[in-house]
């Protein structure tokens, strides 16, 4: 085993932990806080509650609710302009992965300058970012603990993956009560995103003994609690467990990176502005089939984490149970098993496949992939013959 690092933010977890946000910002030296969110989250009341806690600590703030699903480069530029005009010296992101990724990208440009496109890739940030506190309101993205920010390049129509330890927030505040305002579809999609993080990080070429434990524990929680969490907005036990699963999967993938599912879904999401978690969930079984020969022992462990009985089976039989368990979970919560309902055309596949092999997440996929392999998997997911 080579040298590896393992990083997380300070983590504050639990029902009502949002109440810690003012004191957290004060500890980081905030004078005036720039809050990044989106209109949907503002409507849920969580931003208003966070502002109350900031005011209790005599902190000034500026609210910018310009983030959208799959945040775009031009939105980030508007956000940075607003940050600079506001006189703020710290950033809060409240929302799903999109709002948090936008918050990180705004913080990045606030001190590093230039355009967000300059930072696509790994370790291109050179100056410290303003203090950052992130509050996820979905159980899926893991963005509150990760060293990733994913921003759409609106001209190229691709998602840029920006990876740097500078993007790890200072403090993540994870309050499971925020999950109780989410509908079943969003809960299913984001939960499957967390599962994809757990599985891709577990079989990643950059996995370590530290990340593997987080990955497996996330899978155990998701197999037990995602179905009941989708079934009811009010199941507190399931919401707390899914918040923990998302956190653990986030810690795992931030340190072990991901794989071909995310490399492919970034392209599809960038081109067609699709829900990230749902695209991942649909692609996951196809990519797992392809990757199986790389790490059957790990697939067997994944099957066991799903609660499958692997005793007495051959290694390949046991490994295949991991894929079966993923398909069953996806089916039970209404995830489409193909991309046939997506407006994706055959002539777009070369563009997507070429870009996917150059996505930063492809570097750690456990089986080598050429553009032709990616295209074959897209065609399978579309329900086409190869
Ligand atoms: Fe993801």
Short mmCIF file of C-alpha atoms and ligand atoms in Angstrom, two decimals:
data_model
loop_
_atom_site.label_atom_id
_atom_site.label_comp_id
_atom_site.label_asym_id
_atom_site.label_seq_id
_atom_site.Cartn_x
_atom_site.Cartn_y
_atom_site.Cartn_z
CA UNK A 1 0.00 0.00 0.00
CA UNK A 2 1.32 3.45 -0.92
CA UNK A 3 1.06 6.71 0.99
CA UNK A 4 -2.46 8.01 1.37
CA UNK A 5 -4.20 10.94 3.03
CA UNK A 6 -7.62 11.00 4.64
CA UNK A 7 -9.52 14.21 5.14
CA UNK A 8 -12.89 15.29 6.47
CA UNK A 9 -14.31 18.59 7.68
CA UNK A 10 -15.41 19.10 11.27
CA UNK A 11 -18.77 17.31 11.36
CA UNK A 12 -21.78 18.36 13.44
CA UNK A 13 -24.54 15.76 13.12
CA UNK A 14 -28.02 15.35 14.59
CA UNK A 15 -31.59 16.60 14.78
CA UNK A 16 -31.52 20.38 15.43
CA UNK A 17 -27.80 20.63 14.67
CA UNK A 18 -28.66 23.54 12.35
CA UNK A 19 -28.81 25.57 15.59
CA UNK A 20 -24.98 25.39 15.67
CA UNK A 21 -24.52 27.41 12.50
CA UNK A 22 -24.04 30.84 14.08
CA UNK A 23 -21.51 29.69 16.64
CA UNK A 24 -19.72 27.69 13.91
CA UNK A 25 -19.35 30.77 11.73
CA UNK A 26 -18.09 32.86 14.64
CA UNK A 27 -15.40 30.27 15.38
CA UNK A 28 -14.24 30.57 11.77
CA UNK A 29 -13.89 34.35 12.05
CA UNK A 30 -16.95 35.29 10.00
CA UNK A 31 -18.14 38.88 10.15
CA UNK A 32 -20.70 38.80 7.35
CA UNK A 33 -21.87 35.55 5.79
CA UNK A 34 -22.74 34.90 2.14
CA UNK A 35 -25.51 32.27 2.03
CA UNK A 36 -25.82 30.25 -1.18
CA UNK A 37 -29.07 28.37 -1.73
CA UNK A 38 -31.85 27.88 -4.25
CA UNK A 39 -35.49 29.06 -4.35
CA UNK A 40 -36.89 25.60 -3.53
CA UNK A 41 -34.86 25.35 -0.32
CA UNK A 42 -35.75 28.91 0.65
CA UNK A 43 -39.43 27.92 0.39
CA UNK A 44 -38.94 25.03 2.84
CA UNK A 45 -38.01 27.49 5.60
CA UNK A 46 -34.59 26.01 6.39
CA UNK A 47 -32.74 29.11 5.15
CA UNK A 48 -34.94 31.37 7.28
CA UNK A 49 -34.21 29.22 10.32
CA UNK A 50 -30.46 29.34 9.60
CA UNK A 51 -30.66 33.14 9.32
CA UNK A 52 -32.36 33.31 12.72
CA UNK A 53 -29.46 31.39 14.25
CA UNK A 54 -26.96 33.72 12.54
CA UNK A 55 -28.81 36.77 13.85
CA UNK A 56 -28.80 35.27 17.35
CA UNK A 57 -25.00 35.43 17.08
CA UNK A 58 -25.12 39.05 15.79
CA UNK A 59 -23.83 38.00 12.37
CA UNK A 60 -24.75 39.92 9.24
CA UNK A 61 -25.57 38.02 6.08
CA UNK A 62 -26.37 38.26 2.38
CA UNK A 63 -28.66 35.64 0.82
CA UNK A 64 -28.03 34.57 -2.79
CA UNK A 65 -30.55 31.95 -3.94
CA UNK A 66 -29.38 31.70 -7.56
CA UNK A 67 -28.28 28.05 -7.64
CA UNK A 68 -30.18 25.57 -9.85
CA UNK A 69 -29.98 21.78 -10.29
CA UNK A 70 -26.73 20.98 -12.15
CA UNK A 71 -25.25 24.44 -11.39
CA UNK A 72 -23.92 26.33 -14.41
CA UNK A 73 -20.75 28.38 -14.95
CA UNK A 74 -22.69 31.60 -15.57
CA UNK A 75 -24.62 31.16 -12.31
CA UNK A 76 -21.35 30.82 -10.42
CA UNK A 77 -20.06 34.02 -12.08
CA UNK A 78 -23.19 35.90 -10.96
CA UNK A 79 -22.74 34.49 -7.47
CA UNK A 80 -19.12 35.66 -7.28
CA UNK A 81 -20.12 39.16 -8.38
CA UNK A 82 -22.77 39.19 -5.63
CA UNK A 83 -20.22 37.92 -3.09
CA UNK A 84 -17.74 40.67 -3.95
CA UNK A 85 -20.41 43.39 -3.75
CA UNK A 86 -21.73 42.06 -0.44
CA UNK A 87 -18.66 42.64 1.71
CA UNK A 88 -18.96 39.11 3.10
CA UNK A 89 -15.93 37.17 4.34
CA UNK A 90 -17.40 33.67 4.73
CA UNK A 91 -19.68 31.28 2.81
CA UNK A 92 -22.57 29.04 3.82
CA UNK A 93 -24.16 26.58 1.38
CA UNK A 94 -27.65 25.30 2.26
CA UNK A 95 -29.34 22.79 -0.03
CA UNK A 96 -28.70 19.71 -2.09
CA UNK A 97 -25.46 18.94 -3.87
CA UNK A 98 -26.12 21.60 -6.48
CA UNK A 99 -26.37 24.50 -4.01
CA UNK A 100 -23.34 23.25 -2.09
CA UNK A 101 -21.26 22.79 -5.26
CA UNK A 102 -22.22 26.31 -6.35
CA UNK A 103 -21.24 27.66 -2.91
CA UNK A 104 -17.83 26.00 -3.15
CA UNK A 105 -17.26 27.30 -6.68
CA UNK A 106 -18.18 30.86 -5.58
CA UNK A 107 -15.80 30.58 -2.61
CA UNK A 108 -13.08 29.29 -4.95
CA UNK A 109 -13.35 32.21 -7.36
CA UNK A 110 -13.73 34.75 -4.55
CA UNK A 111 -10.10 34.30 -3.53
CA UNK A 112 -8.49 32.65 -6.56
CA UNK A 113 -9.99 34.78 -9.33
CA UNK A 114 -10.32 33.92 -13.01
CA UNK A 115 -13.11 31.73 -14.37
CA UNK A 116 -14.32 28.42 -13.01
CA UNK A 117 -13.15 26.64 -16.17
CA UNK A 118 -9.52 27.23 -15.20
CA UNK A 119 -9.89 24.91 -12.23
CA UNK A 120 -11.33 21.84 -14.00
CA UNK A 121 -9.25 18.81 -13.02
CA UNK A 122 -7.21 17.94 -9.95
CA UNK A 123 -5.34 20.28 -7.56
CA UNK A 124 -5.37 23.51 -9.54
CA UNK A 125 -6.41 25.78 -6.64
CA UNK A 126 -3.49 27.76 -5.18
CA UNK A 127 -5.00 30.18 -2.63
CA UNK A 128 -7.00 29.47 0.54
CA UNK A 129 -10.79 29.83 0.26
CA UNK A 130 -13.00 31.86 2.62
CA UNK A 131 -14.30 29.90 5.62
CA UNK A 132 -17.06 27.53 4.49
CA UNK A 133 -19.90 25.84 6.38
CA UNK A 134 -22.17 23.50 4.39
CA UNK A 135 -25.64 22.30 5.36
CA UNK A 136 -27.01 19.48 3.18
CA UNK A 137 -30.78 19.18 2.88
CA UNK A 138 -30.72 15.93 0.89
CA UNK A 139 -29.20 12.55 1.80
CA UNK A 140 -27.11 11.86 -1.23
CA UNK A 141 -24.55 14.25 -2.62
CA UNK A 142 -21.93 14.11 0.13
CA UNK A 143 -20.82 17.53 -1.13
CA UNK A 144 -20.77 18.84 2.45
CA UNK A 145 -17.69 16.73 3.18
CA UNK A 146 -16.15 16.22 -0.25
CA UNK A 147 -13.22 17.77 -2.12
CA UNK A 148 -15.37 17.97 -5.27
CA UNK A 149 -17.36 20.67 -7.01
CA UNK A 150 -19.23 19.80 -10.21
CA UNK A 151 -20.14 22.74 -12.45
CA UNK A 152 -21.65 22.67 -15.95
CA UNK A 153 -19.65 24.32 -18.75
CA UNK A 154 -22.63 25.81 -20.56
CA UNK A 155 -20.83 26.24 -23.88
CA UNK A 156 -19.31 22.76 -24.10
CA UNK A 157 -22.38 21.22 -22.39
CA UNK A 158 -20.23 19.07 -20.11
CA UNK A 159 -19.93 18.88 -16.36
CA UNK A 160 -16.53 19.99 -15.12
CA UNK A 161 -15.15 18.01 -12.20
CA UNK A 162 -13.06 20.18 -9.91
CA UNK A 163 -11.13 18.24 -7.27
CA UNK A 164 -9.01 19.87 -4.58
CA UNK A 165 -8.57 19.50 -0.84
CA UNK A 166 -9.17 23.27 -0.73
CA UNK A 167 -12.83 22.51 -1.54
CA UNK A 168 -13.37 20.51 1.65
CA UNK A 169 -15.60 22.71 3.81
CA UNK A 170 -14.40 23.73 7.26
CA UNK A 171 -17.59 22.51 8.95
CA UNK A 172 -20.43 20.27 7.76
CA UNK A 173 -23.69 20.58 9.68
CA UNK A 174 -25.95 17.61 8.97
CA UNK A 175 -29.42 17.99 10.42
CA UNK A 176 -31.62 15.02 9.42
CA UNK A 177 -34.84 16.98 10.03
CA UNK A 178 -34.13 18.84 6.75
CA UNK A 179 -34.83 15.56 4.92
CA UNK A 180 -38.45 15.59 6.08
CA UNK A 181 -39.37 18.24 3.50
CA UNK A 182 -38.28 16.10 0.54
CA UNK A 183 -40.66 14.12 -1.69
CA UNK A 184 -40.32 10.43 -2.52
CA UNK A 185 -38.70 10.90 -5.92
CA UNK A 186 -35.97 13.21 -4.65
CA UNK A 187 -35.39 10.90 -1.68
CA UNK A 188 -35.03 7.92 -4.04
CA UNK A 189 -32.72 9.70 -6.48
CA UNK A 190 -30.44 11.18 -3.85
CA UNK A 191 -30.36 7.93 -1.88
CA UNK A 192 -29.21 6.05 -4.98
CA UNK A 193 -26.56 8.72 -5.55
CA UNK A 194 -25.26 7.93 -2.05
CA UNK A 195 -25.31 4.20 -2.88
CA UNK A 196 -23.35 4.88 -6.06
CA UNK A 197 -20.79 6.86 -4.03
CA UNK A 198 -20.48 3.97 -1.59
CA UNK A 199 -20.02 1.31 -4.26
CA UNK A 200 -17.78 3.28 -6.62
CA UNK A 201 -15.53 4.41 -3.76
CA UNK A 202 -15.32 0.82 -2.45
CA UNK A 203 -14.11 -0.64 -5.74
CA UNK A 204 -12.07 2.47 -6.65
CA UNK A 205 -8.37 2.06 -7.41
CA UNK A 206 -7.78 4.72 -4.73
CA UNK A 207 -9.74 2.93 -1.96
CA UNK A 208 -7.91 2.53 1.36
CA UNK A 209 -8.69 0.62 4.57
CA UNK A 210 -10.12 3.83 5.99
CA UNK A 211 -12.46 4.54 3.08
CA UNK A 212 -13.55 0.91 2.65
CA UNK A 213 -15.14 0.80 6.09
CA UNK A 214 -17.16 3.94 5.42
CA UNK A 215 -18.25 2.59 2.02
CA UNK A 216 -19.46 -0.74 3.41
CA UNK A 217 -21.25 0.84 6.36
CA UNK A 218 -23.05 3.21 4.00
CA UNK A 219 -24.23 0.25 1.90
CA UNK A 220 -25.53 -1.52 5.04
CA UNK A 221 -27.51 1.55 6.08
CA UNK A 222 -28.89 2.23 2.60
CA UNK A 223 -30.11 -1.32 2.06
CA UNK A 224 -31.98 -1.16 5.38
CA UNK A 225 -33.29 2.41 5.35
CA UNK A 226 -33.64 3.79 1.82
CA UNK A 227 -36.94 1.98 1.10
CA UNK A 228 -38.64 3.21 4.32
CA UNK A 229 -37.18 6.68 3.80
CA UNK A 230 -38.75 6.83 0.32
CA UNK A 231 -42.02 5.46 1.73
CA UNK A 232 -42.53 8.21 4.32
CA UNK A 233 -41.41 11.81 4.75
CA UNK A 234 -41.98 11.45 8.48
CA UNK A 235 -39.90 8.35 9.33
CA UNK A 236 -37.36 9.99 11.61
CA UNK A 237 -35.29 6.83 12.17
CA UNK A 238 -34.95 6.29 8.41
CA UNK A 239 -34.05 9.96 7.80
CA UNK A 240 -31.34 9.89 10.46
CA UNK A 241 -29.93 6.65 9.05
CA UNK A 242 -29.95 7.95 5.47
CA UNK A 243 -28.27 11.19 6.58
CA UNK A 244 -25.56 9.07 8.20
CA UNK A 245 -25.27 6.83 5.11
CA UNK A 246 -24.89 9.83 2.84
CA UNK A 247 -22.26 11.29 5.16
CA UNK A 248 -20.28 8.03 5.29
CA UNK A 249 -20.47 7.52 1.53
CA UNK A 250 -19.40 11.15 1.10
CA UNK A 251 -16.35 10.71 3.33
CA UNK A 252 -15.46 7.54 1.42
CA UNK A 253 -15.72 8.99 -2.07
CA UNK A 254 -14.08 12.28 -1.19
CA UNK A 255 -10.96 10.32 -0.24
CA UNK A 256 -11.17 7.36 -2.66
CA UNK A 257 -12.74 9.19 -5.64
CA UNK A 258 -15.35 7.47 -7.83
CA UNK A 259 -15.51 5.64 -11.15
CA UNK A 260 -17.16 5.16 -14.52
CA UNK A 261 -20.76 5.66 -13.35
CA UNK A 262 -20.01 9.24 -12.33
CA UNK A 263 -17.71 9.81 -15.32
CA UNK A 264 -20.62 8.84 -17.58
CA UNK A 265 -23.43 10.53 -15.65
CA UNK A 266 -21.51 13.83 -15.54
CA UNK A 267 -21.61 13.89 -19.34
CA UNK A 268 -25.26 12.95 -19.61
CA UNK A 269 -26.25 15.43 -16.91
CA UNK A 270 -24.21 18.18 -18.54
CA UNK A 271 -25.75 17.58 -21.96
CA UNK A 272 -29.39 17.03 -21.01
CA UNK A 273 -29.69 18.62 -17.51
CA UNK A 274 -30.96 15.39 -15.94
CA UNK A 275 -31.29 14.46 -12.22
CA UNK A 276 -27.82 13.30 -11.16
CA UNK A 277 -28.92 10.59 -8.74
CA UNK A 278 -31.42 9.01 -11.10
CA UNK A 279 -28.92 8.85 -13.97
CA UNK A 280 -26.33 7.28 -11.67
CA UNK A 281 -28.83 4.75 -10.40
CA UNK A 282 -29.82 3.73 -13.92
CA UNK A 283 -26.21 3.39 -15.11
CA UNK A 284 -24.92 1.64 -11.97
CA UNK A 285 -25.92 -2.00 -12.79
CA UNK A 286 -24.52 -1.73 -16.34
CA UNK A 287 -21.17 -0.41 -15.13
CA UNK A 288 -21.06 -2.97 -12.31
CA UNK A 289 -21.47 -5.78 -14.88
CA UNK A 290 -18.53 -4.35 -16.85
CA UNK A 291 -16.31 -3.86 -13.79
CA UNK A 292 -17.07 -7.24 -12.20
CA UNK A 293 -13.92 -9.04 -13.37
CA UNK A 294 -11.75 -6.35 -11.76
CA UNK A 295 -12.67 -7.07 -8.16
CA UNK A 296 -15.00 -10.03 -7.54
CA UNK A 297 -13.90 -10.31 -3.89
CA UNK A 298 -15.05 -6.77 -3.30
CA UNK A 299 -18.34 -7.46 -5.08
CA UNK A 300 -18.85 -10.41 -2.74
CA UNK A 301 -18.33 -8.07 0.23
CA UNK A 302 -20.84 -5.63 -1.26
CA UNK A 303 -23.37 -8.46 -1.63
CA UNK A 304 -22.82 -9.39 2.02
CA UNK A 305 -23.29 -5.73 3.05
CA UNK A 306 -26.63 -5.86 1.23
CA UNK A 307 -27.54 -8.83 3.44
CA UNK A 308 -27.31 -11.39 0.64
CA UNK A 309 -26.41 -14.94 1.68
CA UNK A 310 -23.09 -15.61 -0.02
CA UNK A 311 -22.30 -18.85 1.84
CA UNK A 312 -21.50 -21.84 -0.34
CA UNK A 313 -21.48 -19.84 -3.55
CA UNK A 314 -18.65 -19.55 -6.01
CA UNK A 315 -16.89 -16.21 -6.01
CA UNK A 316 -18.55 -15.16 -9.26
CA UNK A 317 -22.01 -16.25 -8.07
CA UNK A 318 -21.56 -14.30 -4.84
CA UNK A 319 -20.23 -11.27 -6.72
CA UNK A 320 -23.26 -11.25 -9.03
CA UNK A 321 -25.55 -10.99 -6.00
CA UNK A 322 -24.24 -7.44 -5.52
CA UNK A 323 -25.62 -6.45 -8.91
CA UNK A 324 -28.89 -8.25 -8.22
CA UNK A 325 -29.29 -6.39 -4.91
CA UNK A 326 -28.68 -3.02 -6.58
CA UNK A 327 -31.30 -3.78 -9.26
CA UNK A 328 -33.88 -4.88 -6.70
CA UNK A 329 -33.41 -1.78 -4.55
CA UNK A 330 -33.64 0.50 -7.60
CA UNK A 331 -36.78 -1.26 -8.82
CA UNK A 332 -38.47 -1.10 -5.41
CA UNK A 333 -38.09 2.69 -5.24
CA UNK A 334 -39.10 3.43 -8.82
CA UNK A 335 -35.77 4.06 -10.54
CA UNK A 336 -35.94 3.44 -14.33
CA UNK A 337 -33.87 0.43 -15.43
CA UNK A 338 -32.89 2.00 -18.75
CA UNK A 339 -32.25 5.37 -20.35
CA UNK A 340 -35.01 4.76 -22.89
CA UNK A 341 -37.11 7.62 -21.49
CA UNK A 342 -34.21 10.07 -21.80
CA UNK A 343 -33.99 12.18 -24.93
CA UNK A 344 -30.59 10.77 -25.87
CA UNK A 345 -29.78 10.14 -29.50
CA UNK A 346 -27.39 7.63 -31.04
CA UNK A 347 -25.40 10.41 -32.74
CA UNK A 348 -24.66 11.99 -29.32
CA UNK A 349 -22.97 8.88 -27.93
CA UNK A 350 -19.51 9.50 -29.42
CA UNK A 351 -19.42 12.99 -27.85
CA UNK A 352 -20.51 11.64 -24.46
CA UNK A 353 -18.17 8.64 -24.57
CA UNK A 354 -15.12 10.68 -25.56
CA UNK A 355 -15.73 13.16 -22.74
CA UNK A 356 -16.42 10.42 -20.18
CA UNK A 357 -12.97 8.82 -20.60
CA UNK A 358 -11.43 12.23 -19.84
CA UNK A 359 -13.55 12.87 -16.72
CA UNK A 360 -11.45 12.94 -13.54
CA UNK A 361 -13.64 10.20 -12.01
CA UNK A 362 -12.58 7.72 -14.70
CA UNK A 363 -9.00 7.66 -13.39
CA UNK A 364 -9.97 5.48 -10.43
CA UNK A 365 -12.38 3.12 -12.20
CA UNK A 366 -11.13 -0.41 -11.45
CA UNK A 367 -11.31 -1.60 -15.07
CA UNK A 368 -9.74 0.26 -18.00
CA UNK A 369 -12.22 1.90 -20.34
CA UNK A 370 -11.84 3.18 -23.88
CA UNK A 371 -14.41 5.45 -25.49
CA UNK A 372 -15.74 2.39 -27.33
CA UNK A 373 -16.39 0.62 -23.99
CA UNK A 374 -18.27 3.65 -22.66
CA UNK A 375 -20.33 3.82 -25.84
CA UNK A 376 -21.18 0.14 -25.52
CA UNK A 377 -22.43 0.72 -21.96
CA UNK A 378 -24.49 3.75 -22.99
CA UNK A 379 -26.05 1.65 -25.75
CA UNK A 380 -26.86 -1.15 -23.30
CA UNK A 381 -28.42 1.36 -20.91
CA UNK A 382 -30.48 2.74 -23.78
CA UNK A 383 -31.79 -0.77 -24.44
CA UNK A 384 -29.98 -0.96 -27.80
CA UNK A 385 -27.98 -3.94 -28.99
CA UNK A 386 -24.23 -3.40 -28.94
FE1 LIG B 1 -22.87 11.68 -7.10
#
